[in-house]
Coordinates of C-alpha atoms and ligand atoms in Angstrom, one line a residue:
M1 CA 121.4 105.9 70.3
D2 CA 119.3 104.7 73.1
N3 CA 117.6 101.3 73.5
L4 CA 114.1 102.5 72.6
A5 CA 115.4 103.9 69.3
I6 CA 117.1 100.7 68.4
A7 CA 114.0 98.7 69.3
H8 CA 111.9 101.0 67.3
V9 CA 113.9 100.2 64.1
L10 CA 113.8 96.5 64.8
N11 CA 110.1 96.6 65.2
E12 CA 109.7 98.6 62.1
I13 CA 111.7 96.0 60.2
A14 CA 109.3 93.3 61.5
D15 CA 106.3 95.4 60.4
L16 CA 107.7 95.9 56.9
L17 CA 108.6 92.3 56.5
E18 CA 105.1 91.4 57.5
I19 CA 103.6 93.7 54.9
R20 CA 105.9 92.0 52.4
D21 CA 104.5 88.7 53.6
E22 CA 107.9 87.3 54.5
N23 CA 108.8 84.2 56.5
P24 CA 107.1 84.4 60.0
F25 CA 110.2 83.1 61.8
R26 CA 112.2 86.0 60.4
I27 CA 109.5 88.4 61.5
R28 CA 109.4 86.9 64.9
A29 CA 113.2 87.1 65.3
Y30 CA 113.1 90.8 64.8
R31 CA 110.2 91.2 67.2
N32 CA 112.0 89.2 69.9
A33 CA 115.2 91.2 69.4
A34 CA 113.3 94.4 69.7
S35 CA 111.8 93.4 73.0
A36 CA 115.1 92.1 74.3
V37 CA 116.6 95.5 73.5
T38 CA 113.8 97.3 75.2
D39 CA 114.0 95.2 78.3
S40 CA 117.7 95.2 78.6
G41 CA 118.9 97.2 81.6
E42 CA 122.2 97.9 79.8
R43 CA 122.8 100.5 77.2
I44 CA 122.9 98.4 74.0
A45 CA 124.9 101.0 72.2
D46 CA 127.8 100.6 74.6
L47 CA 128.1 96.8 74.4
T48 CA 130.9 95.0 72.7
D49 CA 129.9 92.5 70.0
P50 CA 130.3 89.4 72.2
A51 CA 128.3 91.0 75.0
L52 CA 125.6 91.9 72.5
R53 CA 125.4 88.3 71.2
Q54 CA 125.0 87.1 74.7
I55 CA 121.6 88.7 75.0
P56 CA 118.9 86.0 74.4
G57 CA 117.1 86.8 71.2
I58 CA 119.9 88.6 69.4
G59 CA 121.6 86.4 66.8
K60 CA 124.5 87.1 64.6
D61 CA 122.6 88.9 61.8
I62 CA 120.6 91.1 64.0
A63 CA 123.6 91.9 66.1
G64 CA 125.2 93.1 62.9
R65 CA 122.3 95.3 62.1
I66 CA 122.3 96.8 65.6
R67 CA 126.1 97.5 65.3
E68 CA 125.6 99.2 62.0
L69 CA 122.7 101.2 63.5
V70 CA 124.7 102.3 66.5
E71 CA 127.8 103.2 64.5
S72 CA 126.2 105.1 61.5
G73 CA 122.8 106.0 62.9
Q74 CA 121.2 104.0 60.1
C75 CA 120.8 100.4 59.0
R76 CA 120.9 99.7 55.3
Y77 CA 118.5 96.8 55.4
H78 CA 115.9 99.0 57.2
Q79 CA 116.4 101.8 54.7
E80 CA 115.9 99.5 51.8
L81 CA 112.7 98.1 53.2
L82 CA 111.5 101.6 54.0
A83 CA 112.2 102.7 50.4
E84 CA 109.7 100.1 49.2
F85 CA 106.8 101.8 50.9
P86 CA 105.7 105.4 51.4
P87 CA 106.1 106.6 55.1
G88 CA 102.4 106.9 55.8
V89 CA 101.8 103.2 55.2
L90 CA 103.2 102.2 58.5
D91 CA 100.7 104.4 60.3
L92 CA 97.9 102.2 58.9
L93 CA 99.2 99.4 61.1
H94 CA 98.3 101.3 64.2
L95 CA 94.6 101.2 63.4
Q96 CA 92.5 98.7 65.4
G97 CA 91.7 95.7 63.4
I98 CA 94.0 96.5 60.5
G99 CA 96.8 94.0 60.2
P100 CA 99.8 93.9 57.8
K101 CA 97.9 91.7 55.3
T102 CA 95.2 94.4 55.0
V103 CA 97.8 97.1 54.7
A104 CA 99.5 95.1 51.9
L105 CA 96.2 94.8 50.1
L106 CA 95.3 98.5 50.6
Y107 CA 98.6 99.6 49.3
G108 CA 99.1 97.0 46.7
S109 CA 95.7 97.4 44.9
R110 CA 94.6 100.9 45.8
R111 CA 97.9 102.7 46.4
I112 CA 96.6 103.9 49.8
Q113 CA 99.5 105.5 51.6
S114 CA 98.2 107.2 54.7
V115 CA 95.4 107.3 57.3
D116 CA 94.0 110.3 55.5
E117 CA 93.9 108.6 52.2
L118 CA 92.3 105.5 53.7
E119 CA 89.6 107.6 55.3
Q120 CA 88.9 109.3 51.9
A121 CA 88.8 105.9 50.2
A122 CA 86.4 104.4 52.8
R123 CA 84.1 107.4 52.7
G124 CA 84.0 107.4 48.9
G125 CA 83.3 103.7 48.6
A126 CA 86.6 103.2 46.9
L127 CA 87.4 100.1 48.9
R128 CA 84.4 98.2 47.7
G129 CA 85.4 95.2 45.6
L130 CA 88.5 94.5 47.5
R131 CA 88.7 91.0 48.9
G132 CA 87.2 91.1 52.4
L133 CA 86.4 94.8 52.4
G134 CA 82.7 95.1 52.3
P135 CA 80.5 97.9 53.7
K136 CA 80.8 96.5 57.2
K137 CA 84.6 96.5 57.1
E138 CA 84.4 100.0 55.7
Q139 CA 82.5 101.2 58.7
L140 CA 85.0 99.4 61.0
I141 CA 87.9 101.2 59.3
L142 CA 86.2 104.6 59.7
K143 CA 85.6 103.8 63.3
A144 CA 89.1 102.7 63.9
I145 CA 90.5 105.9 62.3
D146 CA 88.2 107.9 64.6
E147 CA 89.4 105.9 67.7
W148 CA 93.0 106.2 66.7
R149 CA 92.7 110.0 66.4
R150 CA 90.9 110.5 69.7
H151 CA 92.4 107.8 71.9
A152 CA 96.0 107.4 70.8
G153 CA 97.1 107.6 74.4
R154 CA 97.8 104.9 76.9
H155 CA 97.0 104.7 80.6
L156 CA 98.9 104.4 83.8
T157 CA 98.3 100.8 84.9
P158 CA 97.3 101.8 88.5
D159 CA 94.6 104.2 87.0
A160 CA 93.4 101.5 84.7
W161 CA 93.4 99.0 87.6
E162 CA 91.0 101.3 89.6
V163 CA 88.7 101.6 86.6
A164 CA 88.8 97.8 86.1
T165 CA 88.0 97.0 89.8
G166 CA 85.1 99.4 89.6
V167 CA 83.7 97.6 86.6
V168 CA 84.2 94.2 88.4
D169 CA 82.4 95.5 91.5
Y170 CA 79.5 96.6 89.3
L171 CA 79.3 93.3 87.6
R172 CA 79.5 91.3 90.8
D173 CA 76.4 93.1 92.0
T174 CA 74.2 91.1 89.7
S175 CA 76.5 88.1 89.4
P176 CA 77.7 87.3 93.0
H177 CA 78.7 83.7 92.2
T178 CA 80.9 84.5 89.2
T179 CA 84.7 84.6 89.5
F180 CA 86.2 87.7 87.9
D181 CA 89.8 88.1 86.8
I182 CA 91.5 91.2 85.5
V183 CA 94.1 90.0 83.0
G184 CA 96.4 91.4 80.3
S185 CA 99.2 93.8 81.1
L186 CA 97.2 95.0 84.2
R187 CA 97.7 91.6 85.7
R188 CA 101.4 91.6 84.7
G189 CA 101.7 95.0 86.5
A190 CA 103.3 96.8 83.5
D191 CA 103.9 100.6 83.9
T192 CA 101.2 101.5 81.3
C193 CA 98.5 99.7 79.5
G194 CA 96.1 100.0 76.6
D195 CA 92.9 98.1 77.1
I196 CA 91.3 96.6 80.2
D197 CA 90.6 92.8 79.9
I198 CA 88.2 91.1 82.3
L199 CA 87.3 87.4 82.4
A200 CA 84.1 86.2 84.0
C201 CA 84.0 82.5 84.9
G202 CA 80.7 80.8 85.4
A203 CA 78.4 83.7 84.6
A204 CA 75.1 83.7 82.8
P205 CA 75.1 85.3 79.3
D206 CA 72.8 88.1 80.5
L207 CA 75.9 89.5 82.3
M208 CA 76.8 91.0 78.9
A209 CA 73.6 93.1 78.8
H210 CA 74.5 94.4 82.3
F211 CA 78.1 95.1 81.2
V212 CA 77.2 97.3 78.3
R213 CA 74.8 99.3 80.6
H214 CA 77.7 100.3 82.9
P215 CA 77.1 104.0 83.7
H216 CA 80.5 105.0 82.3
V217 CA 80.0 103.4 78.9
E218 CA 80.4 105.9 76.1
R219 CA 80.0 103.5 73.3
V220 CA 79.4 99.8 72.8
L221 CA 82.0 98.5 70.4
G222 CA 80.6 95.0 70.3
Q223 CA 78.2 92.8 72.2
G224 CA 78.2 89.0 71.9
D225 CA 77.4 86.0 74.0
T226 CA 80.9 85.3 75.1
K227 CA 82.7 88.6 74.4
S228 CA 81.7 92.3 74.6
S229 CA 83.7 95.5 74.2
V230 CA 82.9 99.0 75.4
R231 CA 84.6 102.3 75.4
L232 CA 84.4 103.8 78.9
R233 CA 84.9 107.4 79.9
K234 CA 88.4 108.8 79.5
G235 CA 89.0 106.4 76.6
Y236 CA 89.3 103.0 78.5
Q237 CA 88.4 100.3 76.1
T238 CA 87.2 97.4 78.2
D239 CA 86.6 93.8 77.0
L240 CA 84.6 91.3 79.0
R241 CA 84.8 87.6 78.1
L242 CA 82.8 84.7 79.5
V243 CA 84.8 81.6 80.3
V244 CA 83.6 78.1 81.3
P245 CA 85.2 76.7 84.5
E246 CA 87.2 73.9 82.7
S247 CA 88.9 76.6 80.6
R248 CA 89.5 79.2 83.3
G249 CA 93.2 78.5 83.8
A250 CA 93.9 78.4 80.0
A251 CA 92.0 81.7 79.5
L252 CA 93.8 83.3 82.4
Q253 CA 97.1 82.3 81.0
Y254 CA 96.2 83.2 77.4
F255 CA 94.8 86.6 78.1
T256 CA 97.4 87.6 80.6
G257 CA 100.2 87.3 78.0
S258 CA 102.6 88.6 77.2
K259 CA 102.4 87.8 73.6
L260 CA 106.0 86.7 73.4
H261 CA 105.7 84.5 76.5
N262 CA 102.6 82.9 75.1
I263 CA 104.2 82.2 71.7
E264 CA 107.0 80.4 73.5
L265 CA 104.6 78.3 75.6
R266 CA 102.6 77.4 72.5
D267 CA 105.7 76.3 70.7
R268 CA 106.7 74.2 73.7
A269 CA 103.3 72.5 73.5
L270 CA 103.6 72.0 69.7
R271 CA 107.0 70.3 70.2
R272 CA 105.2 67.7 72.3
G273 CA 102.5 67.1 69.9
W274 CA 100.0 69.2 71.8
K275 CA 97.9 72.2 71.1
L276 CA 97.6 75.2 73.5
N277 CA 94.9 77.9 73.2
E278 CA 92.6 79.9 75.4
Y279 CA 90.4 76.9 76.0
G280 CA 93.0 74.5 77.2
L281 CA 95.9 72.2 76.4
F282 CA 95.0 69.4 74.1
Q283 CA 96.4 66.3 72.4
A284 CA 96.9 67.5 68.8
S285 CA 96.0 64.2 67.3
D286 CA 92.6 63.5 68.9
G287 CA 91.8 66.6 70.9
T288 CA 92.0 64.9 74.3
R289 CA 92.1 67.6 77.0
L290 CA 95.3 67.6 79.1
A291 CA 94.9 70.7 81.2
G292 CA 93.1 74.0 81.4
D293 CA 91.1 74.5 84.6
T294 CA 94.0 76.1 86.5
E295 CA 97.1 77.9 85.4
E296 CA 99.2 75.9 87.7
A297 CA 98.1 72.6 86.1
L298 CA 98.8 74.1 82.7
Y299 CA 102.3 75.1 83.5
A300 CA 102.9 71.8 85.3
A301 CA 101.7 69.9 82.2
L302 CA 104.4 71.7 80.2
D303 CA 107.0 70.7 82.9
L304 CA 107.3 74.3 84.2
A305 CA 106.9 75.8 87.6
H306 CA 104.0 78.3 87.8
I307 CA 105.4 81.6 86.6
P308 CA 104.1 84.7 88.4
P309 CA 102.3 87.0 85.9
E310 CA 104.8 89.8 86.5
L311 CA 107.6 87.7 85.1
R312 CA 105.9 86.7 81.8
E313 CA 107.8 89.0 79.6
M314 CA 110.3 86.6 78.0
R315 CA 113.2 87.8 80.1
G316 CA 114.4 84.3 81.0
E317 CA 111.4 83.2 83.0
I318 CA 110.8 80.0 81.0
D319 CA 114.3 78.7 81.4
A320 CA 114.1 79.5 85.1
A321 CA 110.8 77.8 85.4
K322 CA 112.2 74.7 83.7
E323 CA 115.2 74.6 86.0
G324 CA 113.3 75.4 89.1
T325 CA 115.3 78.7 89.7
L326 CA 112.4 81.2 89.6
P327 CA 113.0 83.9 92.2
R328 CA 110.9 84.1 95.4
L329 CA 109.5 87.5 94.5
I330 CA 109.1 90.2 97.2
E331 CA 105.6 90.8 98.5
L332 CA 104.0 93.9 99.9
S333 CA 103.9 92.3 103.3
D334 CA 107.7 92.0 103.3
L335 CA 108.0 95.7 103.7
R336 CA 108.6 96.7 107.3
G337 CA 109.1 100.4 106.8
D338 CA 109.0 103.3 104.4
L339 CA 111.9 105.6 104.0
H340 CA 110.6 108.5 101.9
M341 CA 107.7 110.8 102.7
H342 CA 106.8 114.4 103.1
T343 CA 104.8 116.4 105.7
T344 CA 103.3 119.9 106.1
A345 CA 106.8 121.1 106.9
T346 CA 107.3 121.2 103.1
D347 CA 104.8 120.1 100.5
G348 CA 103.0 117.3 102.2
R349 CA 99.4 117.6 103.3
D350 CA 99.6 115.9 106.7
D351 CA 101.8 116.6 109.7
V352 CA 104.4 114.3 111.2
E353 CA 102.2 112.8 113.9
T354 CA 99.3 112.1 111.5
M355 CA 101.7 110.5 109.0
A356 CA 103.2 108.4 111.8
R357 CA 99.9 107.1 113.0
A358 CA 98.7 106.3 109.5
A359 CA 102.0 104.4 108.8
K360 CA 101.4 102.4 112.0
A361 CA 97.9 101.7 110.9
A362 CA 99.2 100.6 107.5
G363 CA 101.3 98.0 109.3
L364 CA 104.7 99.7 109.0
S365 CA 107.1 99.5 112.0
Y366 CA 109.3 102.4 111.0
I367 CA 109.3 105.4 108.7
A368 CA 111.6 108.1 107.7
I369 CA 110.3 111.6 107.4
T370 CA 112.2 113.1 104.5
D371 CA 111.0 116.6 103.6
H372 CA 112.5 118.7 100.9
S373 CA 115.7 120.9 101.1
Q374 CA 115.9 124.6 100.4
A375 CA 116.5 124.5 96.6
L376 CA 112.9 123.4 96.2
A377 CA 111.6 126.9 97.1
M378 CA 108.1 126.2 95.7
A379 CA 107.8 123.2 98.0
N380 CA 108.9 125.3 101.0
G381 CA 112.2 123.4 101.1
L382 CA 114.2 123.6 104.4
D383 CA 117.6 125.2 105.0
E384 CA 120.1 123.7 107.5
A385 CA 118.6 125.3 110.6
Q386 CA 115.1 124.4 109.6
A387 CA 116.1 120.9 108.8
L388 CA 117.6 120.4 112.2
A389 CA 114.7 122.0 114.0
H390 CA 112.4 119.7 112.0
A391 CA 114.5 116.7 113.0
R392 CA 114.1 117.7 116.7
R393 CA 110.3 118.0 116.2
I394 CA 110.2 114.6 114.6
R395 CA 112.1 113.1 117.5
E396 CA 109.7 114.7 120.0
V397 CA 106.8 113.2 118.2
A398 CA 108.6 109.9 118.0
A399 CA 108.9 109.9 121.8
Q400 CA 105.1 110.2 122.1
I401 CA 104.0 107.5 119.7
E402 CA 104.3 103.8 120.4
G403 CA 104.5 101.0 117.9
V404 CA 106.3 102.9 115.1
T405 CA 109.8 104.3 115.0
L406 CA 110.5 107.6 113.3
L407 CA 113.7 108.4 111.6
A408 CA 114.5 112.0 111.0
G409 CA 115.7 112.4 107.4
I410 CA 115.7 114.7 104.4
E411 CA 115.2 114.5 100.7
C412 CA 118.2 116.7 99.8
D413 CA 118.4 118.3 96.4
I414 CA 121.3 117.5 94.1
R415 CA 122.2 120.9 92.7
P416 CA 123.0 121.2 89.0
D417 CA 126.8 121.0 89.7
G418 CA 126.4 117.9 91.9
Q419 CA 126.7 119.7 95.2
L420 CA 124.3 118.8 97.9
D421 CA 121.8 121.4 98.9
L422 CA 122.6 121.2 102.6
A423 CA 126.0 121.2 104.4
D424 CA 127.6 118.0 105.5
D425 CA 127.4 118.8 109.2
C426 CA 123.6 119.1 108.9
L427 CA 123.3 115.9 106.9
A428 CA 125.5 114.1 109.5
Q429 CA 123.0 114.8 112.3
L430 CA 120.1 113.2 110.5
D431 CA 119.2 109.5 110.5
I432 CA 118.9 109.1 106.7
V433 CA 119.5 111.2 103.6
I434 CA 117.9 110.7 100.2
A435 CA 119.6 112.7 97.4
S436 CA 117.4 113.5 94.4
V437 CA 117.5 115.6 91.2
H438 CA 114.6 118.0 90.9
S439 CA 116.0 120.6 88.5
A440 CA 118.0 121.2 85.4
F441 CA 116.6 118.1 83.7
N442 CA 118.1 119.0 80.3
Q443 CA 121.7 118.4 81.2
S444 CA 123.8 116.3 78.8
P445 CA 124.3 112.7 79.8
E446 CA 127.9 113.5 80.9
E447 CA 126.8 116.4 83.0
M448 CA 123.8 114.6 84.6
T449 CA 125.8 111.5 85.3
N450 CA 128.7 113.3 86.8
R451 CA 126.3 115.4 88.8
V452 CA 124.7 112.4 90.6
L453 CA 128.0 110.6 90.9
R454 CA 129.5 113.7 92.7
A455 CA 126.6 113.8 95.1
M456 CA 127.1 110.1 95.9
E457 CA 130.6 110.9 97.1
C458 CA 129.1 112.6 100.1
R459 CA 129.4 110.0 102.9
Y460 CA 126.0 111.0 104.3
V461 CA 124.0 110.2 101.2
D462 CA 122.3 106.9 101.9
V463 CA 119.8 106.6 99.0
I464 CA 119.4 108.1 95.5
G465 CA 115.7 109.0 95.1
H466 CA 113.8 108.4 91.8
P467 CA 117.1 107.9 90.0
T468 CA 116.1 108.5 86.4
G469 CA 113.4 111.2 86.9
R470 CA 111.0 109.7 84.4
L471 CA 107.3 110.6 84.5
L472 CA 105.4 107.9 82.7
L473 CA 103.5 109.1 79.7
R474 CA 104.7 112.7 80.4
R475 CA 108.5 113.0 80.6
D476 CA 111.3 110.8 79.5
P477 CA 114.0 109.9 82.0
Y478 CA 116.7 112.5 82.1
A479 CA 119.9 111.6 80.3
I480 CA 121.7 109.7 82.9
H481 CA 124.0 106.8 82.3
V482 CA 122.3 104.3 84.4
E483 CA 125.1 101.7 84.2
R484 CA 127.6 104.2 85.7
L485 CA 125.1 105.3 88.3
I486 CA 124.7 101.7 89.4
A487 CA 128.4 101.0 89.4
A488 CA 129.0 104.1 91.6
A489 CA 126.1 103.0 94.0
A490 CA 127.7 99.6 94.3
Q491 CA 131.1 101.2 95.0
H492 CA 129.8 103.6 97.7
G493 CA 127.2 101.3 99.3
V494 CA 124.5 103.8 98.3
A495 CA 121.0 102.3 97.9
L496 CA 118.8 103.1 94.9
E497 CA 115.2 103.8 95.3
I498 CA 112.2 102.3 93.5
N499 CA 109.9 105.2 93.9
S500 CA 106.3 103.9 94.1
L501 CA 104.5 107.0 92.8
I502 CA 102.4 105.7 90.0
E503 CA 103.7 108.1 87.4
R504 CA 107.3 107.4 88.5
R505 CA 107.9 103.7 89.3
D506 CA 111.6 104.7 89.1
L507 CA 113.9 102.8 89.0
S508 CA 112.2 100.8 86.3
D509 CA 111.8 97.0 86.6
A510 CA 114.8 96.3 84.2
H511 CA 117.1 98.8 85.9
A512 CA 116.2 97.5 89.4
R513 CA 117.1 94.0 88.2
L514 CA 120.4 95.3 86.8
A515 CA 121.2 97.1 90.0
R516 CA 120.5 94.1 92.1
D517 CA 122.7 92.0 89.8
R518 CA 125.5 94.4 90.4
G519 CA 125.2 94.1 94.2
V520 CA 123.3 97.3 94.8
K521 CA 120.6 97.4 97.6
L522 CA 117.2 98.8 96.8
V523 CA 114.6 100.6 98.9
I524 CA 110.9 100.7 97.9
S525 CA 109.4 104.0 99.0
S526 CA 106.0 105.6 98.8
D527 CA 107.2 109.2 98.5
A528 CA 103.9 109.9 100.2
H529 CA 102.6 113.4 100.4
S530 CA 99.6 112.5 102.4
V531 CA 98.3 109.6 104.6
R532 CA 96.5 108.1 101.7
A533 CA 99.6 107.5 99.7
F534 CA 101.0 104.5 101.7
G535 CA 98.8 102.3 99.6
G536 CA 101.0 103.2 96.6
L537 CA 103.8 101.0 97.9
R538 CA 102.1 98.1 96.2
W539 CA 103.1 99.6 92.8
G540 CA 106.7 99.9 93.8
V541 CA 106.6 96.3 94.9
M542 CA 105.0 95.4 91.6
T543 CA 107.9 97.1 89.7
A544 CA 110.3 95.2 92.0
R545 CA 108.6 91.9 91.2
R546 CA 108.8 92.6 87.5
G547 CA 112.5 93.1 88.1
W548 CA 112.9 89.7 89.7
I549 CA 113.6 91.3 93.1
E550 CA 113.4 89.3 96.3
A551 CA 112.9 90.5 99.8
K552 CA 116.5 90.2 100.7
D553 CA 117.5 92.7 98.0
V554 CA 115.4 95.5 99.6
L555 CA 116.7 97.3 102.7
N556 CA 113.3 98.3 104.1
T557 CA 112.3 94.7 104.5
L558 CA 114.8 94.5 107.3
P559 CA 114.1 94.9 111.0
L560 CA 115.0 98.4 112.2
E561 CA 118.4 97.7 113.6
A562 CA 119.5 95.7 110.6
L563 CA 118.2 98.5 108.4
R564 CA 120.3 101.0 110.2
R565 CA 123.4 98.9 109.8
G566 CA 122.6 98.5 106.1
L567 CA 122.5 102.3 105.4
R568 CA 125.6 103.7 103.8
R569 CA 126.4 106.0 106.8
S570 CA 126.8 103.1 109.1
R571 CA 128.6 101.0 106.6
K572 CA 131.3 103.7 106.7
G573 CA 131.4 103.4 110.4
K574 CA 129.4 106.5 111.2
R575 CA 126.0 105.9 112.8
G576 CA 123.1 108.4 112.8
K577 CA 121.1 108.7 116.0
G578 CA 117.5 107.7 115.5
V579 CA 115.0 107.8 118.3
K580 CA 113.0 104.8 119.1
A581 CA 109.5 105.4 120.4
Ligands
LIG1 ZN1 111.7 113.9 94.9
LIG2 ZN1 109.9 113.1 97.7

C-alpha cells in the first residue's frame, strides 16, 4: 500500500468525522497525519512502529490505524464510519461551497446520497425549506455541480503561473501604481494547483470592473468591491482580492497558505492572547494592531524567522524558524551549468552550436549535451559509433565557442533488464552519462528497482535521469522503490536528477529532500529540447527549494573543475576528457 493510498483513507476518516460533527481536534489530527504521510519521502508501509511514531503528526492511535491498514488492507474504524453513510455522500464534499455541515444536513433530512440526487432535488425544488438552503443556494449548488463535472481537473503550476502573470499584466495596464501578488499554491511552487489567487494592494475599486472584462473570461462567478471571481478559458478559476497597504503582509501570508501552516500560526498567536487573520495580527482583548503590513514583521512578531513560501507545508518549517535553523535555499542564480539537453542529433529542435550560444546567453558557464541512445528509435537514438561521432562534433563546436564549456555526454537508456543501451567502452569516452528509463514502465516494483540498481553498477553512470518517471496529471511514477534507489545512489556516488520539465519535476520535493538527507548529490537539469527550454530550470529549482535543498547539495552549482571531480566517474579515479573552449 503506497503513501497516497494511506493518506486517502486518513483524509476520508477526517471527512466522515466532520460530517458526523465530531471534535475538531480529532478531525485535524487525521488531516495532519494524512498530509504527513503524503509528504513523507519514505514508504510508510515499510516503517517499523517506532519509526512511524517519529513522524510528526502521527500519534499512537493513528499509527495503530496505519499499521492495521498496511497489514490487512483495511482499517476497521474507517470501515465502521463508511458503513454509516452511502458511498456517494463523500462526493458531495467535492462540490464548491458545500461543506461537511451542509452534507450532513442534506443527508440527514433529505436522504440525499449522491451528486445526481442532489441535482434532482435542487432542480425539483426539494431543498426548499431546509435551513440556509433558499433559491439562491439552490442555484449555487447547481452551478457547483456543473463546474465539478466540467472542471474536475487541476493544472500544472507553471501553466497556471503563465495565465496568472498574463492577468496581472492586463490589470497593471489600468492600475500602474498597484502592487500585485500571486499567492496560493502558485506562490508556494507546488507541482499542481487548482485556483489562481491574486492580491491587489492599493488599487481603486474600479479595478474589479476591469478584471471581469478580461478577454479570456468565460464566466463571472462573482463580483464585489473587495473580491471577484472569474472562470477563465481552459477552466482556470481566478480570484482577485483588493487589499489595503496596512494588511498586505497579513493577506500575503494568509492567502499563500498552506492551510495547515496557517492553522499552526494562528494557534501560535492564540496561545499568546492574539488574533491572526488576513487583516493582521491583533491583541485579542482590545483589537490593538501588532503587525500586518509585511510578512516579515508578522513572522517576527510571532518570534519566527521569515519562512520562504516554498517551505510552508508543515514539514518542520515552524520549528526550524523558531530555532533559527531554516535552510539557505538554493536560487536559480546558483546554477552554473546544465547537464541534460538534447539537440537535432536526436529529438531536439536546435543544433549543438545554437544550444551552446543560448546557454551562454542564459548565463550558464558549462553544459552537457546528452542526446538519446539507440533504444529510443523514435527519437533517433544514437548507437555507439554515432554517439562517439557526435561527441567529436560537440568537441569541435566547443573549440569554436568562447565563454561556455561543452561536455560531451549521453542520456543512455536503461533497458528492461537493467543493461545499459551502450557498451562500457563507449560510455567511458564521454564526459558524463545520464542513465534513464524510457520503456517497460509497467514492471513490478522488484523488477523496476533491480533494473535501475543494476544500471547504477556501471562505473560510467554519473546521474540517474528523471528517477521515478512520473508525468504530473498524466502518469503515476513507475513502481520503483525510491528508498532503495537512494541507498544505492549513495553507495555508488551516483547523483540523482531533479528534472525541470514542468510535467516531470522528478525527483519530487520530498524525495529530493530524502536523497540529500542520505548523502546523495543532486543535479538540477532542464532536459531542454530547444533553446527556449533553459527557462524551465526555475521549476527544477522550485522543486529543490520545496525539498529544503541548498546550493551545496547540487552538483551543477559547482565551478566546472569541481563539478568534474564530483561526478561519479572521477570519484572512482577515472576521469573523462572534456574540452574547454
Ligand atoms: Zn529522458
Ligand atoms: Zn532527456
